[in-house]
Amino acid sequence: MTRCYIGLGSNLADPAAQLRSALAHMEEIPQTQVLSCSGFYASAPIGPGEQPDYVNAVACVETSLAAEALLDALQAIEHLHGRERTLRWGARTLDLDILLFGDKTLGTARLTVPHPRMAERNFVLEPLAELAPDLCMPDGTPLQTLLARCPPNRLHRLK
């Protein structure tokens, strides 16, 4: 089994409910178990145009699936929630990102792990630190070092 961290985000159609529903669907992914989830955090949007604030969280899962098979399952859940990929970084009903896949570094046409922009996003690092404060990235960088360098983004914990 591989321990993975999944970023969850939504800023449309009752975002907190979208995240709760996504977590329930993640429980149904074969060969995968959701171990824990951070609290929910509100953050300012990053992306084009006027958008509502996001609700974000991070889930810790264990899986025996390959990384791209897990990605397929997560994208199927996004699709169930009405995710449309029309505008990069645009508003969305649900976004599920593989942040870390064990201690692996992966770079394929479909998937880059660790997530390439996670070090710039406090709405990823704060909830990740809630779950695993002593975590180190695959390159050995402590999560706390990334968090200390990360720019602020009007982030606050909801629950």
Short mmCIF file of C-alpha atoms in Angstrom, two decimals:
data_model
loop_
_atom_site.label_atom_id
_atom_site.label_comp_id
_atom_site.label_asym_id
_atom_site.label_seq_id
_atom_site.Cartn_x
_atom_site.Cartn_y
_atom_site.Cartn_z
CA MET A 1 0.00 0.00 0.00
CA THR A 2 1.17 3.50 -0.83
CA ARG A 3 0.30 6.48 1.37
CA CYS A 4 -0.92 9.38 -0.74
CA TYR A 5 -2.14 12.88 -0.07
CA ILE A 6 -4.98 14.25 -2.17
CA GLY A 7 -5.86 17.94 -2.40
CA LEU A 8 -9.57 18.74 -2.57
CA GLY A 9 -10.98 22.09 -3.69
CA SER A 10 -14.24 23.63 -4.80
CA ASN A 11 -15.69 27.09 -5.26
CA LEU A 12 -19.05 26.34 -6.92
CA ALA A 13 -22.33 24.68 -5.95
CA ASP A 14 -21.93 24.55 -2.14
CA PRO A 15 -18.18 23.89 -1.96
CA ALA A 16 -18.15 22.30 1.51
CA ALA A 17 -20.85 19.85 0.42
CA GLN A 18 -18.85 19.09 -2.73
CA LEU A 19 -15.83 18.17 -0.59
CA ARG A 20 -17.88 16.00 1.79
CA SER A 21 -19.44 14.18 -1.17
CA ALA A 22 -16.03 13.73 -2.83
CA LEU A 23 -14.66 12.17 0.37
CA ALA A 24 -17.59 9.73 0.44
CA HIS A 25 -16.90 8.78 -3.19
CA MET A 26 -13.18 8.40 -2.46
CA GLU A 27 -14.14 5.76 0.13
CA GLU A 28 -15.52 3.72 -2.79
CA ILE A 29 -12.31 3.69 -4.87
CA PRO A 30 -11.18 0.05 -5.13
CA GLN A 31 -8.01 -0.96 -3.28
CA THR A 32 -8.00 2.43 -1.56
CA GLN A 33 -8.79 3.54 1.97
CA VAL A 34 -9.30 7.11 3.17
CA LEU A 35 -7.36 7.34 6.44
CA SER A 36 -8.03 10.95 7.42
CA CYS A 37 -8.97 14.38 6.18
CA SER A 38 -7.89 17.80 7.34
CA GLY A 39 -10.32 20.48 8.33
CA PHE A 40 -11.80 22.63 5.61
CA TYR A 41 -10.10 25.93 4.76
CA ALA A 42 -11.42 28.96 2.89
CA SER A 43 -8.99 30.70 0.54
CA ALA A 44 -8.97 33.44 -2.05
CA PRO A 45 -9.18 32.17 -5.63
CA ILE A 46 -6.11 31.91 -7.81
CA GLY A 47 -7.00 32.24 -11.45
CA PRO A 48 -8.71 34.33 -14.07
CA GLY A 49 -11.69 36.63 -13.56
CA GLU A 50 -13.93 37.15 -10.59
CA GLN A 51 -14.44 33.90 -8.72
CA PRO A 52 -15.94 32.93 -5.36
CA ASP A 53 -13.57 31.89 -2.58
CA TYR A 54 -12.51 28.25 -2.48
CA VAL A 55 -12.97 25.62 0.16
CA ASN A 56 -9.94 23.32 0.36
CA ALA A 57 -8.83 20.27 2.31
CA VAL A 58 -6.29 17.47 2.10
CA ALA A 59 -7.08 13.77 2.50
CA CYS A 60 -4.63 11.02 3.38
CA VAL A 61 -5.29 7.73 1.62
CA GLU A 62 -3.59 4.39 1.26
CA THR A 63 -3.88 2.62 -2.06
CA SER A 64 -2.50 -0.33 -3.94
CA LEU A 65 -3.46 1.31 -7.23
CA ALA A 66 -0.84 2.71 -9.59
CA ALA A 67 -0.64 6.50 -9.61
CA GLU A 68 -2.42 6.94 -12.95
CA ALA A 69 -5.16 4.48 -11.94
CA LEU A 70 -5.74 6.58 -8.82
CA LEU A 71 -5.80 9.68 -11.03
CA ASP A 72 -8.44 8.02 -13.24
CA ALA A 73 -10.61 7.28 -10.19
CA LEU A 74 -10.26 10.84 -8.89
CA GLN A 75 -11.11 12.34 -12.28
CA ALA A 76 -14.20 10.09 -12.45
CA ILE A 77 -15.31 11.57 -9.11
CA GLU A 78 -14.71 15.09 -10.46
CA HIS A 79 -16.86 14.20 -13.47
CA LEU A 80 -19.66 12.94 -11.18
CA HIS A 81 -19.60 16.35 -9.52
CA GLY A 82 -20.00 18.21 -12.82
CA ARG A 83 -16.37 19.25 -13.27
CA GLU A 84 -15.83 20.94 -16.63
CA ARG A 85 -12.28 21.58 -17.82
CA THR A 86 -12.87 24.66 -19.93
CA LEU A 87 -10.67 27.38 -18.40
CA ARG A 88 -7.36 26.71 -16.66
CA TRP A 89 -7.58 27.73 -12.99
CA GLY A 90 -11.22 28.75 -13.53
CA ALA A 91 -14.04 28.24 -11.06
CA ARG A 92 -14.93 24.59 -10.54
CA THR A 93 -17.33 22.31 -8.72
CA LEU A 94 -14.54 19.97 -7.67
CA ASP A 95 -10.80 19.63 -8.06
CA LEU A 96 -8.97 16.53 -6.80
CA ASP A 97 -5.19 16.57 -7.10
CA ILE A 98 -2.63 13.93 -6.18
CA LEU A 99 -0.18 15.97 -4.12
CA LEU A 100 2.13 13.15 -3.02
CA PHE A 101 2.22 9.48 -4.01
CA GLY A 102 4.35 7.85 -1.33
CA ASP A 103 7.92 9.05 -1.66
CA LYS A 104 7.83 8.85 -5.46
CA THR A 105 8.66 11.56 -7.96
CA LEU A 106 6.62 11.06 -11.14
CA GLY A 107 6.49 12.95 -14.40
CA THR A 108 4.20 11.63 -17.12
CA ALA A 109 2.09 13.35 -19.76
CA ARG A 110 -0.88 13.20 -17.36
CA LEU A 111 0.60 13.43 -13.89
CA THR A 112 3.39 15.23 -12.07
CA VAL A 113 4.08 14.26 -8.44
CA PRO A 114 4.81 15.96 -6.13
CA HIS A 115 2.19 18.41 -7.36
CA PRO A 116 4.21 21.06 -9.20
CA ARG A 117 2.67 24.12 -7.51
CA MET A 118 1.99 22.84 -4.01
CA ALA A 119 4.97 24.72 -2.50
CA GLU A 120 3.32 28.01 -3.55
CA ARG A 121 -0.10 27.24 -2.11
CA ASN A 122 -0.83 27.67 1.57
CA PHE A 123 -4.30 26.22 0.99
CA VAL A 124 -2.48 22.93 0.24
CA LEU A 125 0.38 23.16 2.74
CA GLU A 126 -1.64 24.21 5.82
CA PRO A 127 -4.12 21.30 5.63
CA LEU A 128 -1.29 18.91 4.71
CA ALA A 129 0.64 20.06 7.80
CA GLU A 130 -2.47 19.46 9.89
CA LEU A 131 -2.36 15.79 8.86
CA ALA A 132 1.40 15.23 8.73
CA PRO A 133 3.37 18.06 10.38
CA ASP A 134 6.69 16.16 10.22
CA LEU A 135 6.33 15.12 6.57
CA CYS A 136 9.27 15.52 4.18
CA MET A 137 8.95 15.84 0.43
CA PRO A 138 10.52 13.15 -1.78
CA ASP A 139 13.58 15.41 -2.23
CA GLY A 140 14.03 15.60 1.56
CA THR A 141 12.64 19.13 2.03
CA PRO A 142 10.62 19.32 5.25
CA LEU A 143 7.00 20.36 4.82
CA GLN A 144 7.53 22.98 7.54
CA THR A 145 10.24 24.63 5.40
CA LEU A 146 7.85 24.90 2.45
CA LEU A 147 5.14 26.27 4.71
CA ALA A 148 7.46 28.95 6.12
CA ARG A 149 8.34 30.12 2.56
CA CYS A 150 4.80 30.04 1.22
CA PRO A 151 3.08 33.34 0.37
CA PRO A 152 -0.12 34.14 2.28
CA ASN A 153 -3.50 33.82 0.58
CA ARG A 154 -6.30 34.99 2.88
CA LEU A 155 -6.54 31.47 4.32
CA HIS A 156 -8.65 30.53 7.32
CA ARG A 157 -9.85 27.26 8.77
CA LEU A 158 -13.61 26.69 8.59
CA LYS A 159 -13.95 23.61 10.79
#
